[in-house]
mmCIF file of C-alpha atoms and ligand atoms in Angstrom:
data_model
loop_
_atom_site.group_PDB
_atom_site.id
_atom_site.type_symbol
_atom_site.label_atom_id
_atom_site.label_comp_id
_atom_site.label_asym_id
_atom_site.label_seq_id
_atom_site.Cartn_x
_atom_site.Cartn_y
_atom_site.Cartn_z
ATOM 1 C CA MET R 155 183.247 -245.273 -0.182
ATOM 2 C CA SER R 156 184.022 -242.281 1.983
ATOM 3 C CA THR R 157 184.612 -242.403 5.738
ATOM 4 C CA VAL R 158 182.245 -240.986 8.369
ATOM 5 C CA ASN R 159 183.511 -237.413 8.119
ATOM 6 C CA THR R 160 184.402 -237.233 4.472
ATOM 7 C CA MET R 161 182.531 -237.433 1.218
ATOM 8 C CA ARG R 162 183.224 -237.994 -2.463
ATOM 9 C CA ALA R 163 182.582 -235.169 -4.885
ATOM 10 C CA ILE R 164 183.167 -234.486 -8.576
ATOM 11 C CA SER R 165 185.655 -231.683 -8.918
ATOM 12 C CA GLN R 166 188.062 -230.227 -11.451
ATOM 13 C CA ARG R 167 191.408 -228.475 -11.217
ATOM 14 C CA ALA R 168 191.353 -227.062 -14.740
ATOM 15 C CA LEU R 169 188.779 -225.835 -17.239
ATOM 16 C CA GLY R 170 188.239 -228.072 -20.239
ATOM 17 C CA GLY R 171 186.460 -231.129 -21.612
ATOM 18 C CA PRO R 172 184.805 -233.893 -19.572
ATOM 19 C CA GLU R 173 188.245 -235.413 -18.905
ATOM 20 C CA VAL R 174 189.061 -232.637 -16.392
ATOM 21 C CA LEU R 175 186.455 -234.052 -13.998
ATOM 22 C CA GLU R 176 187.776 -236.184 -11.145
ATOM 23 C CA VAL R 177 186.461 -237.841 -8.006
ATOM 24 C CA ILE R 178 187.887 -236.219 -4.894
ATOM 25 C CA GLU R 179 187.492 -236.948 -1.202
ATOM 26 C CA VAL R 180 186.758 -233.895 0.947
ATOM 27 C CA GLU R 181 185.511 -233.101 4.430
ATOM 28 C CA ARG R 182 181.746 -233.385 4.804
ATOM 29 C CA PRO R 183 180.333 -229.882 5.485
ATOM 30 C CA GLU R 184 178.317 -228.932 8.579
ATOM 31 C CA PRO R 185 175.054 -227.029 8.168
ATOM 32 C CA ARG R 186 175.133 -223.473 9.508
ATOM 33 C CA PRO R 187 172.014 -221.557 10.686
ATOM 34 C CA ASN R 188 169.135 -221.889 8.215
ATOM 35 C CA GLN R 189 171.025 -224.529 6.236
ATOM 36 C CA VAL R 190 170.341 -228.194 5.645
ATOM 37 C CA LEU R 191 172.901 -230.924 4.953
ATOM 38 C CA VAL R 192 171.391 -233.216 2.318
ATOM 39 C CA ARG R 193 172.625 -236.729 1.600
ATOM 40 C CA VAL R 194 172.400 -236.634 -2.178
ATOM 41 C CA ARG R 195 170.526 -239.538 -3.775
ATOM 42 C CA ALA R 196 170.293 -238.036 -7.254
ATOM 43 C CA ALA R 197 171.393 -234.832 -8.941
ATOM 44 C CA GLY R 198 170.409 -233.717 -12.418
ATOM 45 C CA LEU R 199 172.915 -232.466 -14.966
ATOM 46 C CA ASN R 200 172.247 -229.335 -16.991
ATOM 47 C CA PRO R 201 173.950 -227.469 -19.849
ATOM 48 C CA THR R 202 175.139 -224.946 -17.269
ATOM 49 C CA ASP R 203 177.268 -227.768 -15.803
ATOM 50 C CA TRP R 204 179.083 -228.334 -19.104
ATOM 51 C CA LYS R 205 179.379 -224.592 -19.721
ATOM 52 C CA HIS R 206 180.910 -223.961 -16.285
ATOM 53 C CA ARG R 207 183.174 -227.001 -16.595
ATOM 54 C CA ALA R 208 184.560 -225.633 -19.856
ATOM 55 C CA THR R 209 184.620 -221.872 -19.258
ATOM 56 C CA GLY R 210 184.351 -221.235 -15.508
ATOM 57 C CA GLY R 211 181.364 -218.963 -16.245
ATOM 58 C CA PHE R 212 180.051 -217.248 -13.133
ATOM 59 C CA LEU R 213 182.313 -219.373 -10.930
ATOM 60 C CA GLY R 214 185.672 -218.279 -12.315
ATOM 61 C CA GLU R 215 188.723 -220.449 -11.811
ATOM 62 C CA PRO R 216 188.457 -224.016 -10.451
ATOM 63 C CA PRO R 217 188.587 -225.972 -8.247
ATOM 64 C CA PHE R 218 184.837 -226.228 -7.817
ATOM 65 C CA VAL R 219 182.133 -228.876 -7.516
ATOM 66 C CA LEU R 220 179.306 -228.392 -10.008
ATOM 67 C CA GLY R 221 175.628 -229.314 -9.714
ATOM 68 C CA TRP R 222 172.545 -227.293 -8.838
ATOM 69 C CA ASP R 223 169.850 -229.995 -8.835
ATOM 70 C CA VAL R 224 169.406 -232.149 -5.767
ATOM 71 C CA SER R 225 167.104 -234.838 -4.457
ATOM 72 C CA GLY R 226 168.027 -236.611 -1.278
ATOM 73 C CA VAL R 227 167.554 -237.144 2.430
ATOM 74 C CA VAL R 228 168.103 -234.565 5.148
ATOM 75 C CA GLU R 229 171.167 -235.663 7.137
ATOM 76 C CA ALA R 230 171.394 -232.721 9.561
ATOM 77 C CA VAL R 231 169.883 -229.283 10.015
ATOM 78 C CA GLY R 232 171.445 -226.023 11.172
ATOM 79 C CA ILE R 233 170.194 -223.826 13.996
ATOM 80 C CA GLY R 234 166.722 -222.437 13.348
ATOM 81 C CA VAL R 235 165.583 -224.914 10.708
ATOM 82 C CA ALA R 236 162.017 -225.865 11.612
ATOM 83 C CA THR R 237 160.755 -226.984 8.204
ATOM 84 C CA PHE R 238 162.816 -230.166 7.879
ATOM 85 C CA LYS R 239 164.272 -232.820 10.170
ATOM 86 C CA PRO R 240 166.839 -235.558 9.590
ATOM 87 C CA GLY R 241 165.335 -238.335 7.473
ATOM 88 C CA ASP R 242 163.022 -236.071 5.442
ATOM 89 C CA GLU R 243 163.100 -236.625 1.683
ATOM 90 C CA VAL R 244 163.629 -233.310 -0.090
ATOM 91 C CA PHE R 245 164.372 -231.885 -3.515
ATOM 92 C CA GLY R 246 165.236 -228.460 -4.857
ATOM 93 C CA MET R 247 167.579 -226.223 -6.804
ATOM 94 C CA LEU R 248 170.596 -224.729 -5.059
ATOM 95 C CA PRO R 249 170.859 -220.930 -5.438
ATOM 96 C CA TYR R 250 171.962 -220.151 -8.972
ATOM 97 C CA PRO R 251 174.765 -219.525 -9.676
ATOM 98 C CA TRP R 252 176.816 -219.516 -6.466
ATOM 99 C CA GLY R 253 175.092 -222.249 -4.444
ATOM 100 C CA HIS R 254 176.468 -225.100 -6.639
ATOM 101 C CA GLY R 255 177.905 -228.381 -5.344
ATOM 102 C CA SER R 256 175.312 -231.176 -5.611
ATOM 103 C CA HIS R 257 177.509 -233.495 -7.706
ATOM 104 C CA ALA R 258 178.725 -235.014 -4.472
ATOM 105 C CA GLU R 259 177.589 -237.414 -1.766
ATOM 106 C CA TYR R 260 176.418 -234.535 0.465
ATOM 107 C CA VAL R 261 175.580 -230.903 -0.158
ATOM 108 C CA ILE R 262 174.619 -227.880 1.897
ATOM 109 C CA ALA R 263 171.402 -226.152 0.845
ATOM 110 C CA PRO R 264 169.715 -223.057 2.255
ATOM 111 C CA VAL R 265 166.465 -224.237 3.779
ATOM 112 C CA ARG R 266 164.429 -222.027 1.403
ATOM 113 C CA ALA R 267 165.794 -223.825 -1.664
ATOM 114 C CA LEU R 268 164.160 -227.127 -0.722
ATOM 115 C CA THR R 269 160.751 -228.662 -0.468
ATOM 116 C CA HIS R 270 159.431 -232.132 0.360
ATOM 117 C CA LYS R 271 159.903 -234.687 -2.418
ATOM 118 C CA PRO R 272 156.564 -235.892 -3.798
ATOM 119 C CA SER R 273 156.068 -239.541 -2.834
ATOM 120 C CA SER R 274 154.839 -240.405 -6.344
ATOM 121 C CA ILE R 275 158.320 -240.024 -7.883
ATOM 122 C CA ASP R 276 161.662 -241.566 -6.945
ATOM 123 C CA HIS R 277 164.874 -239.666 -6.236
ATOM 124 C CA THR R 278 166.159 -240.059 -9.789
ATOM 125 C CA GLN R 279 163.039 -238.367 -11.166
ATOM 126 C CA ALA R 280 163.038 -235.742 -8.406
ATOM 127 C CA GLY R 281 166.721 -234.991 -8.984
ATOM 128 C CA ALA R 282 166.021 -234.415 -12.681
ATOM 129 C CA LEU R 283 163.336 -231.802 -12.141
ATOM 130 C CA PRO R 284 164.351 -228.753 -10.112
ATOM 131 C CA LEU R 285 166.448 -226.514 -12.393
ATOM 132 C CA VAL R 286 164.543 -227.192 -15.611
ATOM 133 C CA SER R 287 161.126 -227.037 -13.940
ATOM 134 C CA LEU R 288 161.858 -223.821 -12.060
ATOM 135 C CA THR R 289 163.172 -222.314 -15.296
ATOM 136 C CA ALA R 290 160.039 -223.285 -17.221
ATOM 137 C CA TRP R 291 157.769 -222.193 -14.361
ATOM 138 C CA GLN R 292 159.459 -218.814 -13.949
ATOM 139 C CA ALA R 293 159.457 -218.231 -17.717
ATOM 140 C CA LEU R 294 155.908 -219.326 -18.524
ATOM 141 C CA VAL R 295 153.989 -218.622 -15.341
ATOM 142 C CA GLU R 296 155.827 -215.817 -13.535
ATOM 143 C CA ASN R 297 157.165 -213.806 -16.476
ATOM 144 C CA ALA R 298 154.676 -214.570 -19.257
ATOM 145 C CA GLU R 299 151.628 -215.193 -17.014
ATOM 146 C CA LEU R 300 150.504 -217.912 -19.426
ATOM 147 C CA ARG R 301 146.712 -218.352 -19.411
ATOM 148 C CA PRO R 302 144.336 -221.091 -20.639
ATOM 149 C CA GLY R 303 143.741 -220.944 -24.383
ATOM 150 C CA GLN R 304 146.883 -218.943 -25.130
ATOM 151 C CA ARG R 305 149.248 -220.101 -27.846
ATOM 152 C CA VAL R 306 152.770 -220.902 -26.689
ATOM 153 C CA LEU R 307 155.795 -221.782 -28.842
ATOM 154 C CA ILE R 308 158.530 -223.776 -27.095
ATOM 155 C CA HIS R 309 161.892 -224.049 -28.874
ATOM 156 C CA ALA R 310 163.917 -227.253 -28.317
ATOM 157 C CA ALA R 311 160.812 -228.777 -26.768
ATOM 158 C CA ALA R 312 162.407 -232.224 -26.359
ATOM 159 C CA GLY R 313 165.296 -230.921 -24.246
ATOM 160 C CA GLY R 314 165.534 -230.712 -20.476
ATOM 161 C CA VAL R 315 163.751 -227.374 -20.149
ATOM 162 C CA GLY R 316 161.523 -227.883 -23.185
ATOM 163 C CA HIS R 317 160.007 -231.231 -22.234
ATOM 164 C CA VAL R 318 159.032 -229.883 -18.829
ATOM 165 C CA ALA R 319 157.777 -226.595 -20.302
ATOM 166 C CA VAL R 320 155.468 -228.512 -22.666
ATOM 167 C CA GLN R 321 153.885 -230.261 -19.688
ATOM 168 C CA ILE R 322 153.549 -227.095 -17.592
ATOM 169 C CA ALA R 323 151.980 -225.186 -20.507
ATOM 170 C CA ASN R 324 149.650 -228.112 -21.204
ATOM 171 C CA ALA R 325 148.606 -228.259 -17.532
ATOM 172 C CA ARG R 326 147.689 -224.561 -17.738
ATOM 173 C CA GLY R 327 145.399 -225.218 -20.692
ATOM 174 C CA ALA R 328 147.557 -223.504 -23.315
ATOM 175 C CA HIS R 329 147.801 -224.502 -26.994
ATOM 176 C CA VAL R 330 151.344 -225.875 -27.148
ATOM 177 C CA ILE R 331 153.591 -225.740 -30.229
ATOM 178 C CA GLY R 332 157.040 -227.325 -29.953
ATOM 179 C CA THR R 333 160.120 -227.511 -32.178
ATOM 180 C CA ALA R 334 162.279 -230.644 -32.393
ATOM 181 C CA SER R 335 163.800 -232.931 -34.990
ATOM 182 C CA ALA R 336 161.272 -235.333 -36.534
ATOM 183 C CA GLY R 337 162.318 -238.381 -34.491
ATOM 184 C CA LYS R 338 161.158 -236.628 -31.304
ATOM 185 C CA HIS R 339 157.703 -235.548 -32.506
ATOM 186 C CA ASP R 340 155.842 -238.535 -31.051
ATOM 187 C CA PHE R 341 157.550 -237.850 -27.734
ATOM 188 C CA LEU R 342 156.336 -234.231 -27.802
ATOM 189 C CA ARG R 343 152.771 -235.270 -28.621
ATOM 190 C CA GLN R 344 152.794 -237.730 -25.713
ATOM 191 C CA LEU R 345 153.851 -234.869 -23.437
ATOM 192 C CA GLY R 346 150.862 -232.813 -24.584
ATOM 193 C CA ALA R 347 152.103 -230.754 -27.545
ATOM 194 C CA ASP R 348 149.271 -229.804 -29.910
ATOM 195 C CA GLU R 349 151.543 -228.938 -32.861
ATOM 196 C CA VAL R 350 155.112 -229.927 -33.659
ATOM 197 C CA ILE R 351 157.590 -228.336 -36.040
ATOM 198 C CA ASP R 352 160.666 -230.021 -37.476
ATOM 199 C CA TYR R 353 163.095 -227.121 -37.213
ATOM 200 C CA ARG R 354 165.459 -228.920 -39.607
ATOM 201 C CA ASP R 355 163.189 -228.561 -42.619
ATOM 202 C CA THR R 356 160.756 -225.827 -41.569
ATOM 203 C CA ASP R 357 161.444 -222.263 -40.532
ATOM 204 C CA PHE R 358 159.206 -221.671 -37.512
ATOM 205 C CA ILE R 359 158.462 -218.154 -38.748
ATOM 206 C CA GLU R 360 156.728 -219.677 -41.760
ATOM 207 C CA ALA R 361 154.851 -222.258 -39.682
ATOM 208 C CA VAL R 362 153.379 -220.317 -36.756
ATOM 209 C CA LYS R 363 151.815 -216.951 -36.087
ATOM 210 C CA ASP R 364 149.615 -215.174 -33.522
ATOM 211 C CA VAL R 365 151.591 -216.640 -30.649
ATOM 212 C CA ASP R 366 151.089 -215.214 -27.155
ATOM 213 C CA VAL R 367 154.238 -216.593 -25.531
ATOM 214 C CA VAL R 368 157.550 -217.928 -26.868
ATOM 215 C CA LEU R 369 159.976 -219.782 -24.613
ATOM 216 C CA ASP R 370 163.367 -219.235 -26.256
ATOM 217 C CA THR R 371 165.846 -221.917 -25.227
ATOM 218 C CA LEU R 372 168.235 -221.277 -28.128
ATOM 219 C CA GLY R 373 169.245 -217.605 -28.021
ATOM 220 C CA GLY R 374 171.145 -215.821 -30.779
ATOM 221 C CA GLU R 375 169.073 -214.940 -33.793
ATOM 222 C CA THR R 376 166.226 -217.212 -32.579
ATOM 223 C CA SER R 377 165.479 -214.676 -29.809
ATOM 224 C CA VAL R 378 164.989 -211.802 -32.246
ATOM 225 C CA ARG R 379 163.241 -213.864 -34.940
ATOM 226 C CA SER R 380 160.805 -215.261 -32.336
ATOM 227 C CA LEU R 381 159.451 -211.747 -31.752
ATOM 228 C CA ARG R 382 157.999 -211.848 -35.273
ATOM 229 C CA VAL R 383 155.568 -214.717 -34.556
ATOM 230 C CA LEU R 384 153.930 -212.898 -31.632
ATOM 231 C CA ARG R 385 150.570 -211.223 -31.692
ATOM 232 C CA PRO R 386 150.583 -207.603 -30.406
ATOM 233 C CA GLY R 387 151.355 -207.562 -26.693
ATOM 234 C CA GLY R 388 152.852 -211.069 -26.807
ATOM 235 C CA ILE R 389 156.097 -211.957 -25.065
ATOM 236 C CA VAL R 390 159.334 -213.823 -25.787
ATOM 237 C CA VAL R 391 161.028 -215.080 -22.632
ATOM 238 C CA SER R 392 164.612 -215.991 -23.441
ATOM 239 C CA ILE R 393 166.619 -218.143 -21.050
ATOM 240 C CA LEU R 394 169.851 -217.257 -22.840
ATOM 241 C CA PRO R 395 170.422 -214.099 -20.860
ATOM 242 C CA VAL R 396 173.246 -212.523 -22.849
ATOM 243 C CA GLY R 397 172.696 -211.020 -26.261
ATOM 244 C CA SER R 398 172.519 -207.956 -28.436
ATOM 245 C CA ASP R 399 170.407 -204.838 -27.890
ATOM 246 C CA GLU R 400 168.493 -205.784 -31.020
ATOM 247 C CA PHE R 401 166.192 -208.087 -29.006
ATOM 248 C CA GLY R 402 164.775 -205.217 -26.929
ATOM 249 C CA GLU R 403 164.815 -202.681 -29.760
ATOM 250 C CA GLU R 404 162.973 -204.971 -32.176
ATOM 251 C CA ALA R 405 160.384 -205.817 -29.505
ATOM 252 C CA GLU R 406 159.667 -202.138 -28.981
ATOM 253 C CA ARG R 407 159.344 -201.577 -32.725
ATOM 254 C CA LEU R 408 156.869 -204.489 -33.050
ATOM 255 C CA GLY R 409 154.807 -203.632 -29.957
ATOM 256 C CA VAL R 410 155.664 -206.868 -28.176
ATOM 257 C CA ARG R 411 157.695 -207.740 -25.079
ATOM 258 C CA ALA R 412 161.194 -209.215 -24.770
ATOM 259 C CA VAL R 413 162.496 -210.607 -21.480
ATOM 260 C CA ARG R 414 165.734 -212.380 -20.619
ATOM 261 C CA MET R 415 165.895 -214.374 -17.395
ATOM 262 C CA LEU R 416 168.117 -216.538 -15.213
ATOM 263 C CA VAL R 417 166.510 -219.192 -13.062
ATOM 264 C CA ASP R 418 166.275 -218.276 -9.382
ATOM 265 C CA ALA R 419 166.117 -220.736 -6.463
ATOM 266 C CA ASP R 420 162.695 -220.543 -4.848
ATOM 267 C CA ARG R 421 160.639 -222.756 -2.551
ATOM 268 C CA ALA R 422 157.286 -221.354 -3.745
ATOM 269 C CA GLY R 423 158.168 -222.424 -7.283
ATOM 270 C CA MET R 424 159.347 -225.831 -6.041
ATOM 271 C CA ASN R 425 156.039 -226.261 -4.189
ATOM 272 C CA ALA R 426 154.133 -225.469 -7.391
ATOM 273 C CA ILE R 427 156.236 -228.054 -9.222
ATOM 274 C CA ALA R 428 155.690 -230.645 -6.496
ATOM 275 C CA GLU R 429 151.933 -230.021 -6.777
ATOM 276 C CA LEU R 430 152.001 -230.622 -10.560
ATOM 277 C CA VAL R 431 153.885 -233.869 -9.915
ATOM 278 C CA GLU R 432 151.359 -234.977 -7.280
ATOM 279 C CA LYS R 433 148.508 -234.258 -9.718
ATOM 280 C CA GLY R 434 150.233 -236.418 -12.343
ATOM 281 C CA GLU R 435 150.683 -233.443 -14.678
ATOM 282 C CA LEU R 436 154.489 -233.362 -14.668
ATOM 283 C CA ARG R 437 157.033 -236.166 -15.033
ATOM 284 C CA PRO R 438 160.643 -235.949 -16.178
ATOM 285 C CA THR R 439 161.913 -238.164 -18.967
ATOM 286 C CA ILE R 440 165.236 -239.676 -17.962
ATOM 287 C CA ALA R 441 167.678 -239.907 -20.875
ATOM 288 C CA GLY R 442 170.321 -241.658 -18.793
ATOM 289 C CA THR R 443 171.587 -242.246 -15.263
ATOM 290 C CA PHE R 444 175.221 -242.399 -14.184
ATOM 291 C CA PRO R 445 177.010 -243.153 -10.924
ATOM 292 C CA LEU R 446 179.021 -240.225 -9.517
ATOM 293 C CA ALA R 447 182.264 -241.757 -10.717
ATOM 294 C CA ASP R 448 181.010 -241.649 -14.324
ATOM 295 C CA ALA R 449 180.165 -237.929 -14.279
ATOM 296 C CA ALA R 450 182.564 -237.325 -17.186
ATOM 297 C CA GLU R 451 180.598 -239.752 -19.342
ATOM 298 C CA ALA R 452 177.370 -237.915 -18.512
ATOM 299 C CA HIS R 453 178.992 -234.573 -19.365
ATOM 300 C CA ALA R 454 180.196 -235.941 -22.709
ATOM 301 C CA LEU R 455 176.680 -237.038 -23.591
ATOM 302 C CA GLY R 456 175.175 -233.742 -22.434
ATOM 303 C CA ASP R 457 177.763 -231.807 -24.408
ATOM 304 C CA THR R 458 176.213 -233.155 -27.621
ATOM 305 C CA GLY R 459 173.079 -231.022 -27.045
ATOM 306 C CA ARG R 460 170.920 -233.838 -28.441
ATOM 307 C CA THR R 461 169.538 -235.514 -25.303
ATOM 308 C CA LYS R 462 165.807 -236.162 -24.894
ATOM 309 C CA GLY R 463 164.826 -235.173 -21.353
ATOM 310 C CA LYS R 464 167.370 -235.337 -18.536
ATOM 311 C CA LEU R 465 170.684 -236.882 -17.543
ATOM 312 C CA VAL R 466 170.994 -237.663 -13.837
ATOM 313 C CA LEU R 467 173.813 -238.642 -11.474
ATOM 314 C CA VAL R 468 172.611 -241.292 -9.049
ATOM 315 C CA VAL R 469 174.473 -241.612 -5.740
ATOM 316 C CA ASP R 470 174.417 -244.904 -3.808
HETATM 317 N N1 NAP O 537 168.547 -218.798 -18.070
HETATM 318 C C1 NAP O 537 168.444 -219.879 -17.355
HETATM 319 O O1 NAP O 537 168.245 -219.785 -16.163
HETATM 320 C C2 NAP O 537 168.542 -221.244 -17.992
HETATM 321 C C3 NAP O 537 167.996 -222.329 -17.327
HETATM 322 C C4 NAP O 537 168.041 -223.603 -17.941
HETATM 323 C C5 NAP O 537 168.655 -223.737 -19.183
HETATM 324 N N2 NAP O 537 169.212 -222.647 -19.784
HETATM 325 C C6 NAP O 537 169.844 -222.789 -21.125
HETATM 326 O O2 NAP O 537 168.825 -223.180 -22.031
HETATM 327 C C7 NAP O 537 169.360 -224.038 -23.016
HETATM 328 C C8 NAP O 537 168.521 -225.309 -23.102
HETATM 329 O O3 NAP O 537 168.678 -226.059 -21.914
HETATM 330 P P1 NAP O 537 168.178 -227.579 -21.860
HETATM 331 O O4 NAP O 537 168.476 -228.099 -20.505
HETATM 332 O O5 NAP O 537 166.791 -227.675 -22.341
HETATM 333 O O6 NAP O 537 169.186 -228.225 -22.949
HETATM 334 P P2 NAP O 537 169.266 -229.694 -23.517
HETATM 335 O O7 NAP O 537 168.473 -230.629 -22.691
HETATM 336 O O8 NAP O 537 170.691 -230.004 -23.734
HETATM 337 O O9 NAP O 537 168.570 -229.554 -24.960
HETATM 338 C C9 NAP O 537 168.717 -230.624 -25.829
HETATM 339 C C10 NAP O 537 167.631 -230.561 -26.879
HETATM 340 O O10 NAP O 537 167.798 -229.419 -27.713
HETATM 341 C C11 NAP O 537 167.251 -229.742 -28.978
HETATM 342 N N3 NAP O 537 167.758 -228.813 -29.979
HETATM 343 C C12 NAP O 537 169.043 -228.512 -30.247
HETATM 344 N N4 NAP O 537 169.106 -227.564 -31.212
HETATM 345 C C13 NAP O 537 167.816 -227.268 -31.556
HETATM 346 C C14 NAP O 537 167.210 -226.366 -32.475
HETATM 347 N N5 NAP O 537 167.937 -225.561 -33.250
HETATM 348 N N6 NAP O 537 165.851 -226.295 -32.513
HETATM 349 C C15 NAP O 537 165.095 -227.084 -31.743
HETATM 350 N N7 NAP O 537 165.616 -227.974 -30.862
HETATM 351 C C16 NAP O 537 166.959 -228.059 -30.763
HETATM 352 C C17 NAP O 537 167.659 -231.179 -29.195
HETATM 353 O O11 NAP O 537 166.676 -231.807 -29.975
HETATM 354 P P3 NAP O 537 167.038 -232.354 -31.431
HETATM 355 O O12 NAP O 537 167.953 -233.526 -31.214
HETATM 356 O O13 NAP O 537 165.705 -232.677 -31.990
HETATM 357 O O14 NAP O 537 167.755 -231.245 -32.130
HETATM 358 C C18 NAP O 537 167.678 -231.774 -27.792
HETATM 359 O O15 NAP O 537 166.541 -232.607 -27.514
HETATM 360 C C19 NAP O 537 170.829 -224.264 -22.649
HETATM 361 O O16 NAP O 537 171.637 -223.363 -23.387
HETATM 362 C C20 NAP O 537 170.868 -223.898 -21.171
HETATM 363 O O17 NAP O 537 172.146 -223.474 -20.736
HETATM 364 C C21 NAP O 537 169.167 -221.412 -19.226
#
């Protein structure tokens, strides 16, 4: 356990596999104006954590502490923070990509990244939600403006983003089609999927058509091929933001829209997510929880790309 002025965090001195992760003891930060110091109770893990651990990504060379999801208790507030006070239970996504650092006992968050944690879920559930829910919300609602009755195709629907996207699309009254391996089809139906496709034995292009919105969580050729299942004016929102020009060019040729996006920290989106939780329309599925010290184990599991729902670090 750390002392009064220090905290434990998961850091790395080199890029590489899960084994580069180590527990370090560092000084506990102080909130500056418009910042909140959160005592972390739970912090979700996301593919961007494994990608940054291995490649440095947007963050460059280590050392750094990963983690963008946070659920916890306000420990202290900086000058000017009127929205929260010490003791408040909050959750949110730290600004992506440079606001990282929630895989630790405490983290600094800009006040606008947080909202009040819904009382109907615990910290583990709340810590699982922010990044994937904001991604799904910004893709389906803000970019695609998904409406009741529209047909939406969600790739990798059993994954972190996908399983939340299915619920958000269902709550908006859309007709939801999801891809997953056969063993996860019951799970998708329970979440509200109307149709399921086993991507291992069925090419989605053969199985669906006249789609209004595709959420592309796979990238590569899936982005371009997804354009071909749209009805005129439909949209593919890809959350794999780097790719060839072919995506845009093919969209123009077909008379459809192609968008690539990165999730963006946002309290309005977090409030919308909290409201869905309060209405009972959104719940994360927890694939596994790990204490901070076992972060490497969680990364190794996440690295497989096969998890159903979310992995979460739980901090005592
Ligand atoms: N742009 C952004 O802001 C943003 C935000 C969030 C995530 N992302 C990216 O989006 C991707 C998905 O994130 P995530 O958190 O949902 O990942 P995840 O939780 O690791 O996804 C795991 C799921 O993917 C499924 N899957 C793997 N290959 C598949 C395929 N070919 N077709 C259908 N399903 C497949 C697996 O199901 P099976 O076992 O059935 O195969 C598994 O349930 C990652 O690359 C992540 O970095 C980007």
